[in-house]
Structure formats: structure tokens, C-alpha cells
Amino acid sequence: MQLRITGLTAGAIGAGLFAPGMAQAQTLDVSITIPRLTVAEYHRPYVAIWLEKQGATPQTLAVWYDDDMKANEGTKWLRDVRQWWRASGRTMKFPAAGVSGATKAPGTHKVSFRPKLSPGNYTLVVEASREVGGREVVRLPFSLPKGGTARAAGSSELGTVTLTIKR
Amino acid sequence: MKLRHALIAAAAVAIAIPASVQAHRQWMLPSMTVVSGEGADVWVTFDAAVSNDLFYFEHQPMRADVSVLLPDGNPGEVKNKAIGRYRQTFDLQIGQRGTYKIFYTTDGVTGSYKLNGEEKRLPRGTTTATLAQAIPAGATDIKTSETSNRNEVFVTAGEPTTTVFKPTGKGIELVPVTHPNDLVMGEDATFQFLLDGKPATGLAVTVIPGGIRYRDQLKQQDLKTGADGKVTIKWSDPGMTWINVTTPRPAGEEGQGPAQRSAPGGRRASYVTTVEVMAP
């Protein structure tokens, strides 16, 4: 399953958030594994993917939640993705163009983002929170313009998360 | 050695129990303080009670009618108010983004006078408006002190805002340095407290995390406001946490009500809030 955010949208999101002075568009290929869990009551997790950089406003890249409920009711539990909610979510309105997406089934999901980023040290953060289940955060530090690949793995609500940076 | 400790501990308990029985902590407890939801059907519900243990309903309901200040500064209202044997409950519908204040205040006058050589206390419920009638003609040695009590809690939908913290200038009030709906375990929080609109140094600040029934240590922190009325709190636990601020009082006294035992004199005020410390 591929969710591609157009360069135009990502550029618009990135503008003003990460010092556009020396900013260059980067392609961030992210692979996220949502583990298959043997539980009596399973609901797909809410997942937020965002970028942090010291001294800059965090930038949300994607949020997977129950975006198709009547009267926007699925937004009621966005706060349970609590690190993301505090870092970025609470400043946003939902649905958010280019950011909102439906929850995903267990398995590996590849998504690409193309934000404009200035050189510096970043962290890609992935947080998953599951109804009647747990919550987990995985952090992948990387630096620009160096780029490369970063990998981390959760132990309960998230499996392996990998990030590959391409110009 | 062990016995000696046990004896000291027993003595301490013996002293502590009467004090805590008299304390009867007052509190309001929101069902949540960090709210998301763009829909029309988002609500926060509250319990309000007076009890010893936090946050358990075991003594009296809070009977006061609360007021609401909406994020835009206009008054709001609570719905579905009910008073049971041990607690009051009410609901707040979230219709706008920002920080809400749910509060009530009581003001009064305590004091004493002498009549024909006999010392008499002012009756309970005396206010500045009724003070003149409360003191009979011929009374001497009149001593009075004004009391102001405030109990308030905050909930925030979306980003925390500060409109509802505009001071009224009466009693003890909280000014956020750290926003009370932006608290996380591992991050110290700083609040400023005003007394009658001015930063107040030396106010007694008591911090107790909820869940008292399931632990042996109270985990009470006794702090004081420093210069500029500011106090910094290091949270011991995530969860709902009770904060009580009072004008200075004799050692051993705890509680948010106007202290009854000490001689009147000087301004008396108290403040209570419940804040939610999130896990990181």
C-alpha cells in the first residue's frame, strides 16, 4: 500500500516551519510495520508520523485515524496519540489536507514524504495508540545533508520502522 | 532500633490523624483535561466532593454551584448537575477550542469581639455586607479578617490558551508560567500565585497526587511561593494531582478552608485546583 503525498502539498506544509532559507526538498521513504496481535478485541491503531528539530516547530507528516466516522467523531481520540498531540496535533484542525489518512491494517506500510528541510539534526517520530490496547513511540534520528538510512523497532504496538532519505 | 522507629511512627500518626480529619480536602475532578475532537458531541464530566482521601467520594458532596469561563472569556454553563450523597457531578460541552475554567469562589469574614468582657466569635457565614449587623452595639476589641476561597479546574480543547487566567484581583489566583493543561511527568512546572491581584511571596503550597488509597506514603509536597509568587513543582507521579495554596498558617494546619483555630488577623485566602500530569 502506497500513500504518496505530492511535492506541492508537502512543500506547503513545510513552508515556514523549518527555516526555508537553505531548505531543500528531501524524499523521506518511511516503512512502518504494524504488528499482528492476538487479542480478543482488536482495533487498528491511530498512528502519527512527524518530524522534530531542536528549536523548530514540529511538523506532522501523516496521521492515520478513524477519519470516516460520522460528524468527525474519530477526532475525539486523537489526544490519545499523546506525545504527538502535545508536539503538534493540538495546533491542527482535522481533517487536515495531505495529512489525514485512514487507519491501516497489520502489515508493512510504505509511505513517502517530500518536505523542504534545512540542514540540521532531525528526529522522525512514529507513535501508535490502539483502542483498548497500548501505545508506543519509536524515534529515528537523522541529519541533513548527510541523509542515509535509519532503523528502529518497537516492542509492542509498532514493529520495525525504517527511514531512507533521498535527494 | 526498629521498635523505637515504630514508636516514633505511631506517635506521628497519632498527631497526624486529627489534623487530616479536620482537613477534609475539597476537590473537583475532570474526566479529562486534554481534549481533542472536532465533532459537536464532545463533553467533559466532573465530580466535585469534600473528602479526606484523594480522589475518593467518602464524606460530603460539594454543594456549590460552579461557574464556567469559556476560552473566549465569556461565561458558559454546565449541564446535568446532580448532587448525590457523596459527590456532585456536572457536564461541560466543548464548543470552542482553547482553555476553559470551571470555578467557584466563597468570601467571608471571620473574627471575634468582646461584649461585657466575654469573647464572642463572628457567626459562620458572615460577609463584608453583613458584618455591621453581626457585631452588636457596645462590642469592643473587634478583630476581623476577610477570607477568600477559590476552587477551580481547567480543561483544554486543542491548544492551551490563557484568556481565562485574567486575574480578578480577589483572593488567591493562578497565573500560568507553565500552562496547567500542559503538564508532563519529568518536566518541572512553574506557577505564579497572586493574592488580591499581586504576586504573593510565602504562600503555602501543598501538592498531593491522587490515588492515596492504594499507597502507603502520602507523597505530599509542602512548598512555598518564592519571590514574584512563583513556585516550581517537580511531579512525583503522573495522574490527577491536587494543589492547595493558602496564606501562611500555623504549623500543622492543612486545608483550604479558613483556619478556625488561630487568632484572626491579616488576610486569609485559599486556593484549590486539580491538575492532570500526563505520562511522557
Short mmCIF file of C-alpha atoms in Angstrom, two decimals:
data_model
loop_
_atom_site.label_atom_id
_atom_site.label_comp_id
_atom_site.label_asym_id
_atom_site.label_seq_id
_atom_site.Cartn_x
_atom_site.Cartn_y
_atom_site.Cartn_z
CA MET A 1 0.00 0.00 0.00
CA GLN A 2 1.42 3.30 -1.02
CA LEU A 3 0.35 6.69 0.24
CA ARG A 4 2.12 9.39 -1.70
CA ILE A 5 1.94 12.99 -0.70
CA THR A 6 2.53 15.28 -3.64
CA GLY A 7 5.56 17.51 -3.57
CA LEU A 8 3.27 20.50 -3.75
CA THR A 9 1.35 19.58 -0.60
CA ALA A 10 4.43 18.63 1.36
CA GLY A 11 6.10 21.85 0.30
CA ALA A 12 3.12 23.82 1.52
CA ILE A 13 3.22 22.02 4.87
CA GLY A 14 6.94 22.53 5.21
CA ALA A 15 6.93 26.21 4.39
CA GLY A 16 7.56 28.38 7.39
CA LEU A 17 8.17 25.50 9.75
CA PHE A 18 11.74 24.54 9.08
CA ALA A 19 13.73 27.67 8.20
CA PRO A 20 13.19 27.72 4.47
CA GLY A 21 16.39 29.67 3.87
CA MET A 22 18.62 26.79 2.86
CA ALA A 23 15.79 24.30 2.67
CA GLN A 24 15.83 21.64 0.03
CA ALA A 25 13.17 19.12 -0.81
CA GLN A 26 14.08 15.70 0.52
CA THR A 27 12.34 12.44 -0.11
CA LEU A 28 11.72 10.54 3.10
CA ASP A 29 10.77 6.95 2.40
CA VAL A 30 9.26 5.52 5.57
CA SER A 31 8.34 1.91 6.17
CA ILE A 32 6.18 1.15 9.20
CA THR A 33 5.21 -2.30 10.40
CA ILE A 34 2.03 -2.58 12.42
CA PRO A 35 2.27 -5.87 14.30
CA ARG A 36 -0.42 -8.51 14.10
CA LEU A 37 -1.67 -9.01 17.65
CA THR A 38 -3.55 -11.96 19.06
CA VAL A 39 -6.11 -10.18 21.20
CA ALA A 40 -9.79 -10.70 21.72
CA GLU A 41 -10.76 -7.20 20.64
CA TYR A 42 -8.54 -5.64 18.01
CA HIS A 43 -8.82 -2.16 16.56
CA ARG A 44 -6.31 -0.71 14.14
CA PRO A 45 -4.08 1.80 15.92
CA TYR A 46 -4.11 5.53 15.47
CA VAL A 47 -0.65 6.40 14.09
CA ALA A 48 1.07 9.78 13.84
CA ILE A 49 4.28 10.42 11.91
CA TRP A 50 6.08 13.69 12.49
CA LEU A 51 9.42 15.48 12.34
CA GLU A 52 11.15 17.21 15.21
CA LYS A 53 14.13 19.53 15.05
CA GLN A 54 15.54 21.39 18.02
CA GLY A 55 14.26 24.95 18.11
CA ALA A 56 11.74 24.41 15.33
CA THR A 57 8.00 23.77 15.37
CA PRO A 58 7.38 20.04 14.92
CA GLN A 59 5.89 19.14 11.56
CA THR A 60 3.20 16.47 11.21
CA LEU A 61 3.66 14.36 8.09
CA ALA A 62 0.75 11.94 8.46
CA VAL A 63 -1.97 10.88 10.90
CA TRP A 64 -3.88 7.65 10.45
CA TYR A 65 -7.14 7.67 12.38
CA ASP A 66 -10.84 6.86 12.04
CA ASP A 67 -11.30 9.62 9.51
CA ASP A 68 -14.58 8.29 8.08
CA MET A 69 -16.81 8.38 11.14
CA LYS A 70 -19.95 10.46 11.11
CA ALA A 71 -19.67 14.01 12.43
CA ASN A 72 -15.87 13.74 12.53
CA GLU A 73 -16.19 11.67 15.70
CA GLY A 74 -12.90 9.84 15.17
CA THR A 75 -11.03 13.02 16.10
CA LYS A 76 -12.15 12.56 19.72
CA TRP A 77 -9.34 10.07 20.37
CA LEU A 78 -6.52 11.91 18.60
CA ARG A 79 -5.36 13.11 22.02
CA ASP A 80 -4.52 9.51 22.92
CA VAL A 81 -1.61 9.73 20.50
CA ARG A 82 -0.40 11.86 23.31
CA GLN A 83 3.19 12.82 22.50
CA TRP A 84 2.17 13.82 19.02
CA TRP A 85 -0.92 15.60 20.31
CA ARG A 86 1.25 17.79 22.53
CA ALA A 87 4.01 18.29 19.97
CA SER A 88 1.85 19.15 17.02
CA GLY A 89 -1.68 17.71 16.86
CA ARG A 90 -3.33 20.14 19.24
CA THR A 91 -2.45 23.06 16.96
CA MET A 92 -4.07 21.41 13.93
CA LYS A 93 -7.59 21.10 12.57
CA PHE A 94 -8.93 17.81 11.29
CA PRO A 95 -9.37 16.52 8.70
CA ALA A 96 -6.03 18.04 7.61
CA ALA A 97 -5.35 18.08 3.89
CA GLY A 98 -2.40 15.90 2.89
CA VAL A 99 -2.00 14.64 6.47
CA SER A 100 -5.20 12.79 7.42
CA GLY A 101 -5.49 9.17 6.39
CA ALA A 102 -7.43 6.08 7.36
CA THR A 103 -6.11 3.60 9.92
CA LYS A 104 -4.05 0.75 8.47
CA ALA A 105 -4.26 -2.99 8.95
CA PRO A 106 -1.42 -5.03 10.45
CA GLY A 107 1.43 -5.39 7.96
CA THR A 108 4.17 -3.23 6.48
CA HIS A 109 3.20 0.11 5.01
CA LYS A 110 5.47 2.23 2.85
CA VAL A 111 4.86 5.95 2.70
CA SER A 112 6.87 8.77 1.15
CA PHE A 113 7.06 12.39 2.10
CA ARG A 114 8.82 15.23 0.38
CA PRO A 115 9.21 18.07 2.87
CA LYS A 116 11.56 21.00 2.37
CA LEU A 117 14.18 20.76 5.11
CA SER A 118 17.19 22.88 6.00
CA PRO A 119 20.44 21.21 7.16
CA GLY A 120 20.45 20.07 10.78
CA ASN A 121 19.64 17.26 13.17
CA TYR A 122 16.14 15.82 12.97
CA THR A 123 14.11 13.07 14.53
CA LEU A 124 11.41 11.22 12.68
CA VAL A 125 8.88 10.14 15.31
CA VAL A 126 6.24 7.46 14.87
CA GLU A 127 3.64 6.97 17.60
CA ALA A 128 0.90 4.35 17.65
CA SER A 129 -2.03 4.24 20.08
CA ARG A 130 -4.60 1.47 19.97
CA GLU A 131 -8.16 1.46 21.27
CA VAL A 132 -8.38 -0.93 24.26
CA GLY A 133 -4.66 -1.50 23.75
CA GLY A 134 -1.33 0.16 24.39
CA ARG A 135 0.75 2.97 23.00
CA GLU A 136 4.31 3.12 21.72
CA VAL A 137 6.69 5.70 20.31
CA VAL A 138 9.64 5.00 18.03
CA ARG A 139 12.22 7.71 17.32
CA LEU A 140 14.62 7.75 14.36
CA PRO A 141 17.29 10.46 14.48
CA PHE A 142 18.88 11.59 11.22
CA SER A 143 20.83 14.57 9.99
CA LEU A 144 20.88 16.61 6.82
CA PRO A 145 22.50 16.98 4.41
CA LYS A 146 24.10 13.67 5.36
CA GLY A 147 20.93 11.62 4.96
CA GLY A 148 21.15 7.84 4.72
CA THR A 149 19.06 5.21 6.41
CA ALA A 150 17.75 4.93 9.97
CA ARG A 151 16.04 1.98 11.56
CA ALA A 152 14.30 1.36 14.87
CA ALA A 153 11.83 -1.13 16.20
CA GLY A 154 9.03 -1.03 18.70
CA SER A 155 8.28 -3.88 21.06
CA SER A 156 4.51 -3.82 21.45
CA GLU A 157 2.41 -1.56 19.26
CA LEU A 158 4.93 -0.94 16.48
CA GLY A 159 7.25 -3.28 14.59
CA THR A 160 10.24 -2.19 12.57
CA VAL A 161 10.30 1.38 11.30
CA THR A 162 12.83 2.36 8.65
CA LEU A 163 13.63 5.68 7.08
CA THR A 164 15.56 6.19 3.84
CA ILE A 165 16.45 9.70 2.77
CA LYS A 166 16.89 10.55 -0.87
CA ARG A 167 17.54 13.86 -2.52
CA MET B 1 16.09 0.36 66.88
CA LYS B 2 13.14 -1.00 64.97
CA LEU B 3 10.83 -0.63 67.95
CA ARG B 4 11.99 2.91 68.51
CA HIS B 5 11.14 3.80 64.90
CA ALA B 6 7.78 2.13 65.25
CA LEU B 7 7.03 4.17 68.35
CA ILE B 8 8.01 7.40 66.71
CA ALA B 9 5.94 6.49 63.68
CA ALA B 10 2.97 5.65 65.88
CA ALA B 11 3.29 8.97 67.68
CA ALA B 12 3.48 10.78 64.37
CA VAL B 13 0.36 9.01 63.14
CA ALA B 14 -1.46 9.85 66.34
CA ILE B 15 -0.71 13.52 65.79
CA ALA B 16 -1.35 13.44 62.08
CA ILE B 17 -4.75 11.81 62.14
CA PRO B 18 -6.74 14.54 63.91
CA ALA B 19 -5.21 17.17 61.66
CA SER B 20 -6.06 15.29 58.48
CA VAL B 21 -9.57 14.52 59.70
CA GLN B 22 -10.17 18.21 60.07
CA ALA B 23 -8.68 18.95 56.69
CA HIS B 24 -11.46 17.50 54.57
CA ARG B 25 -9.97 18.33 51.27
CA GLN B 26 -12.20 19.95 48.72
CA TRP B 27 -11.78 19.00 45.11
CA MET B 28 -13.14 18.95 41.60
CA LEU B 29 -12.09 16.18 39.25
CA PRO B 30 -12.48 16.48 35.47
CA SER B 31 -12.86 13.26 33.47
CA MET B 32 -10.05 14.59 31.29
CA THR B 33 -8.17 17.84 30.86
CA VAL B 34 -6.62 17.38 27.40
CA VAL B 35 -9.41 17.24 24.88
CA SER B 36 -9.48 16.58 21.15
CA GLY B 37 -12.44 16.30 18.84
CA GLU B 38 -13.86 18.42 16.09
CA GLY B 39 -17.36 16.99 16.43
CA ALA B 40 -20.31 18.62 18.16
CA ASP B 41 -20.66 15.89 20.75
CA VAL B 42 -17.54 16.35 22.87
CA TRP B 43 -18.08 16.57 26.63
CA VAL B 44 -16.07 16.59 29.81
CA THR B 45 -17.75 15.42 33.01
CA PHE B 46 -16.76 16.42 36.54
CA ASP B 47 -17.03 15.12 40.07
CA ALA B 48 -16.91 17.53 42.99
CA ALA B 49 -16.63 16.47 46.60
CA VAL B 50 -15.18 17.08 50.02
CA SER B 51 -13.23 14.15 51.46
CA ASN B 52 -10.03 13.15 53.16
CA ASP B 53 -8.64 10.80 50.53
CA LEU B 54 -7.93 11.99 47.01
CA PHE B 55 -9.89 11.40 44.89
CA TYR B 56 -12.50 9.24 46.63
CA PHE B 57 -16.06 10.11 47.47
CA GLU B 58 -16.43 9.31 51.14
CA HIS B 59 -17.62 12.34 53.06
CA GLN B 60 -19.73 15.09 51.53
CA PRO B 61 -20.64 16.29 48.05
CA MET B 62 -19.54 19.74 47.02
CA ARG B 63 -22.78 21.71 47.12
CA ALA B 64 -21.72 24.94 45.48
CA ASP B 65 -22.87 25.97 42.01
CA VAL B 66 -19.88 26.27 39.73
CA SER B 67 -19.35 28.91 37.09
CA VAL B 68 -17.70 28.47 33.71
CA LEU B 69 -15.44 30.81 31.80
CA LEU B 70 -15.15 29.88 28.13
CA PRO B 71 -11.88 30.14 26.18
CA ASP B 72 -13.13 33.38 24.57
CA GLY B 73 -13.66 34.93 28.02
CA ASN B 74 -17.45 34.73 28.01
CA PRO B 75 -19.40 32.91 30.73
CA GLY B 76 -20.59 29.39 29.92
CA GLU B 77 -22.69 26.87 31.79
CA VAL B 78 -22.57 23.31 32.99
CA LYS B 79 -25.32 20.79 32.29
CA ASN B 80 -26.79 17.73 34.02
CA LYS B 81 -25.93 18.86 37.52
CA ALA B 82 -26.79 16.35 40.21
CA ILE B 83 -25.91 16.11 43.89
CA GLY B 84 -25.65 12.64 45.36
CA ARG B 85 -24.83 11.51 48.88
CA TYR B 86 -21.08 11.77 48.35
CA ARG B 87 -20.49 13.82 45.25
CA GLN B 88 -21.81 16.41 42.87
CA THR B 89 -21.49 15.73 39.15
CA PHE B 90 -21.94 18.01 36.15
CA ASP B 91 -21.04 18.06 32.46
CA LEU B 92 -19.44 20.63 30.21
CA GLN B 93 -20.00 20.58 26.47
CA ILE B 94 -16.93 21.57 24.48
CA GLY B 95 -18.00 24.04 21.83
CA GLN B 96 -14.84 26.04 21.19
CA ARG B 97 -11.11 25.48 21.18
CA GLY B 98 -8.89 26.67 23.97
CA THR B 99 -8.78 26.58 27.77
CA TYR B 100 -11.94 26.52 29.92
CA LYS B 101 -12.11 27.45 33.59
CA ILE B 102 -14.66 25.80 35.90
CA PHE B 103 -14.70 27.51 39.27
CA TYR B 104 -16.46 28.75 42.35
CA THR B 105 -15.47 31.22 45.00
CA THR B 106 -16.66 31.97 48.50
CA ASP B 107 -15.88 35.04 50.51
CA GLY B 108 -16.49 35.75 54.13
CA VAL B 109 -15.35 37.42 57.30
CA THR B 110 -14.11 35.64 60.40
CA GLY B 111 -13.27 37.30 63.69
CA SER B 112 -14.20 38.00 67.23
CA TYR B 113 -15.27 40.75 69.57
CA LYS B 114 -15.75 41.27 73.29
CA LEU B 115 -19.11 42.02 74.79
CA ASN B 116 -19.38 42.63 78.54
CA GLY B 117 -15.94 41.12 78.96
CA GLU B 118 -16.84 37.91 77.15
CA GLU B 119 -15.14 36.98 73.86
CA LYS B 120 -17.53 36.01 71.06
CA ARG B 121 -16.78 34.75 67.57
CA LEU B 122 -18.47 36.11 64.49
CA PRO B 123 -21.14 33.67 63.28
CA ARG B 124 -20.35 31.41 60.33
CA GLY B 125 -21.41 32.86 57.03
CA THR B 126 -20.66 36.44 57.93
CA THR B 127 -19.74 38.52 54.87
CA THR B 128 -18.48 42.06 54.46
CA ALA B 129 -22.08 43.03 53.70
CA THR B 130 -23.48 41.55 56.91
CA LEU B 131 -20.55 42.43 59.15
CA ALA B 132 -22.12 45.58 60.55
CA GLN B 133 -25.22 43.66 61.71
CA ALA B 134 -23.12 40.81 63.12
CA ILE B 135 -21.38 42.99 65.67
CA PRO B 136 -23.69 44.21 68.43
CA ALA B 137 -23.59 47.72 69.81
CA GLY B 138 -21.15 48.09 72.68
CA ALA B 139 -18.76 45.44 71.35
CA THR B 140 -15.08 46.10 71.95
CA ASP B 141 -11.80 44.52 70.85
CA ILE B 142 -13.21 43.80 67.40
CA LYS B 143 -10.86 41.70 65.33
CA THR B 144 -11.89 40.64 61.83
CA SER B 145 -10.21 39.13 58.84
CA GLU B 146 -11.57 38.67 55.36
CA THR B 147 -11.42 35.21 53.84
CA SER B 148 -11.50 34.30 50.15
CA ASN B 149 -11.64 30.74 48.93
CA ARG B 150 -11.34 29.69 45.32
CA ASN B 151 -11.65 26.23 43.78
CA GLU B 152 -11.09 25.91 40.05
CA VAL B 153 -10.07 23.42 37.38
CA PHE B 154 -9.05 23.82 33.76
CA VAL B 155 -9.64 21.78 30.63
CA THR B 156 -8.25 22.49 27.19
CA ALA B 157 -9.53 21.57 23.74
CA GLY B 158 -6.76 21.88 21.17
CA GLU B 159 -4.02 24.33 22.06
CA PRO B 160 -3.82 25.77 25.59
CA THR B 161 -4.86 29.43 25.82
CA THR B 162 -4.62 31.98 28.64
CA THR B 163 -7.72 34.22 28.41
CA VAL B 164 -9.38 32.58 31.43
CA PHE B 165 -6.40 33.36 33.66
CA LYS B 166 -7.03 37.09 33.63
CA PRO B 167 -6.92 37.91 37.36
CA THR B 168 -10.00 39.27 39.11
CA GLY B 169 -7.84 40.78 41.85
CA LYS B 170 -9.58 38.96 44.69
CA GLY B 171 -8.20 36.08 46.74
CA ILE B 172 -5.53 33.70 45.51
CA GLU B 173 -5.32 33.23 41.76
CA LEU B 174 -3.09 31.19 39.46
CA VAL B 175 -1.10 32.75 36.64
CA PRO B 176 0.41 30.16 34.31
CA VAL B 177 4.14 30.20 33.71
CA THR B 178 3.68 26.57 32.77
CA HIS B 179 0.12 26.07 31.49
CA PRO B 180 -1.81 23.80 33.91
CA ASN B 181 -3.08 21.73 30.97
CA ASP B 182 0.42 21.17 29.60
CA LEU B 183 1.97 19.09 32.36
CA VAL B 184 4.14 16.05 31.74
CA MET B 185 5.95 13.77 34.15
CA GLY B 186 9.67 14.61 34.14
CA GLU B 187 9.14 18.29 33.33
CA ASP B 188 9.01 20.71 36.25
CA ALA B 189 6.10 23.13 36.25
CA THR B 190 6.12 26.71 37.48
CA PHE B 191 3.00 28.62 38.52
CA GLN B 192 2.67 32.12 39.84
CA PHE B 193 0.16 32.85 42.59
CA LEU B 194 -1.37 36.25 43.22
CA LEU B 195 -3.06 37.41 46.40
CA ASP B 196 -5.61 40.13 45.68
CA GLY B 197 -4.01 40.71 42.31
CA LYS B 198 -0.41 41.00 43.48
CA PRO B 199 2.31 38.32 43.34
CA ALA B 200 2.43 36.82 46.84
CA THR B 201 5.60 35.53 48.45
CA GLY B 202 5.44 32.90 51.19
CA LEU B 203 2.08 31.31 50.33
CA ALA B 204 1.91 27.66 51.45
CA VAL B 205 1.62 25.28 48.51
CA THR B 206 0.56 21.66 49.12
CA VAL B 207 0.79 19.12 46.30
CA ILE B 208 -0.69 15.61 46.66
CA PRO B 209 -1.08 13.09 43.84
CA GLY B 210 -4.40 11.23 43.66
CA GLY B 211 -4.72 7.52 44.34
CA ILE B 212 -3.97 7.85 48.06
CA ARG B 213 -5.91 4.69 48.93
CA TYR B 214 -3.51 2.42 47.10
CA ARG B 215 -0.21 3.52 48.56
CA ASP B 216 1.40 3.85 51.98
CA GLN B 217 3.09 7.21 51.57
CA LEU B 218 1.01 10.34 51.11
CA LYS B 219 3.69 11.82 48.81
CA GLN B 220 2.68 15.30 49.95
CA GLN B 221 4.98 18.12 48.91
CA ASP B 222 4.96 21.25 51.06
CA LEU B 223 6.31 24.20 49.12
CA LYS B 224 6.25 27.97 49.40
CA THR B 225 5.88 30.62 46.78
CA GLY B 226 9.14 32.47 46.34
CA ALA B 227 9.93 35.89 45.00
CA ASP B 228 7.28 37.03 42.48
CA GLY B 229 4.84 34.50 43.95
CA LYS B 230 6.29 31.71 41.86
CA VAL B 231 6.59 28.07 42.84
CA THR B 232 8.16 25.24 40.88
CA ILE B 233 6.74 21.76 41.27
CA LYS B 234 8.55 18.52 40.49
CA TRP B 235 5.82 15.91 39.95
CA SER B 236 6.22 12.64 41.83
CA ASP B 237 3.71 10.71 39.72
CA PRO B 238 1.64 11.10 36.58
CA GLY B 239 -2.09 11.39 37.12
CA MET B 240 -4.62 13.75 38.66
CA THR B 241 -2.91 15.87 41.31
CA TRP B 242 -4.39 18.11 43.98
CA ILE B 243 -2.85 21.52 44.64
CA ASN B 244 -3.82 23.67 47.60
CA VAL B 245 -2.43 27.16 48.18
CA THR B 246 -3.14 29.16 51.31
CA THR B 247 -2.00 32.26 53.06
CA PRO B 248 0.61 31.35 55.68
CA ARG B 249 -0.86 29.45 58.65
CA PRO B 250 0.45 27.94 61.85
CA ALA B 251 2.50 24.77 61.55
CA GLY B 252 0.46 21.60 61.36
CA GLU B 253 -2.63 23.15 59.86
CA GLU B 254 -3.67 21.91 56.48
CA GLY B 255 -6.71 22.51 54.40
CA GLN B 256 -8.30 25.02 52.18
CA GLY B 257 -10.93 26.43 54.48
CA PRO B 258 -10.32 29.48 56.59
CA ALA B 259 -8.39 28.19 59.58
CA GLN B 260 -10.54 28.31 62.68
CA ARG B 261 -8.03 27.80 65.43
CA SER B 262 -5.67 30.71 65.19
CA ALA B 263 -6.47 34.21 66.25
CA PRO B 264 -7.84 36.40 63.50
CA GLY B 265 -5.65 38.94 61.90
CA GLY B 266 -4.45 39.55 58.41
CA ARG B 267 -5.88 38.36 55.16
CA ARG B 268 -6.85 34.71 54.83
CA ALA B 269 -7.28 33.08 51.48
CA SER B 270 -7.11 29.64 49.96
CA TYR B 271 -6.96 28.14 46.52
CA VAL B 272 -7.58 24.60 45.25
CA THR B 273 -7.08 23.09 41.85
CA THR B 274 -6.73 19.63 40.34
CA VAL B 275 -4.25 19.26 37.51
CA GLU B 276 -3.54 16.27 35.29
CA VAL B 277 0.09 15.27 34.91
CA MET B 278 0.42 13.20 31.75
CA ALA B 279 2.78 10.27 31.38
CA PRO B 280 5.55 11.18 28.92
#
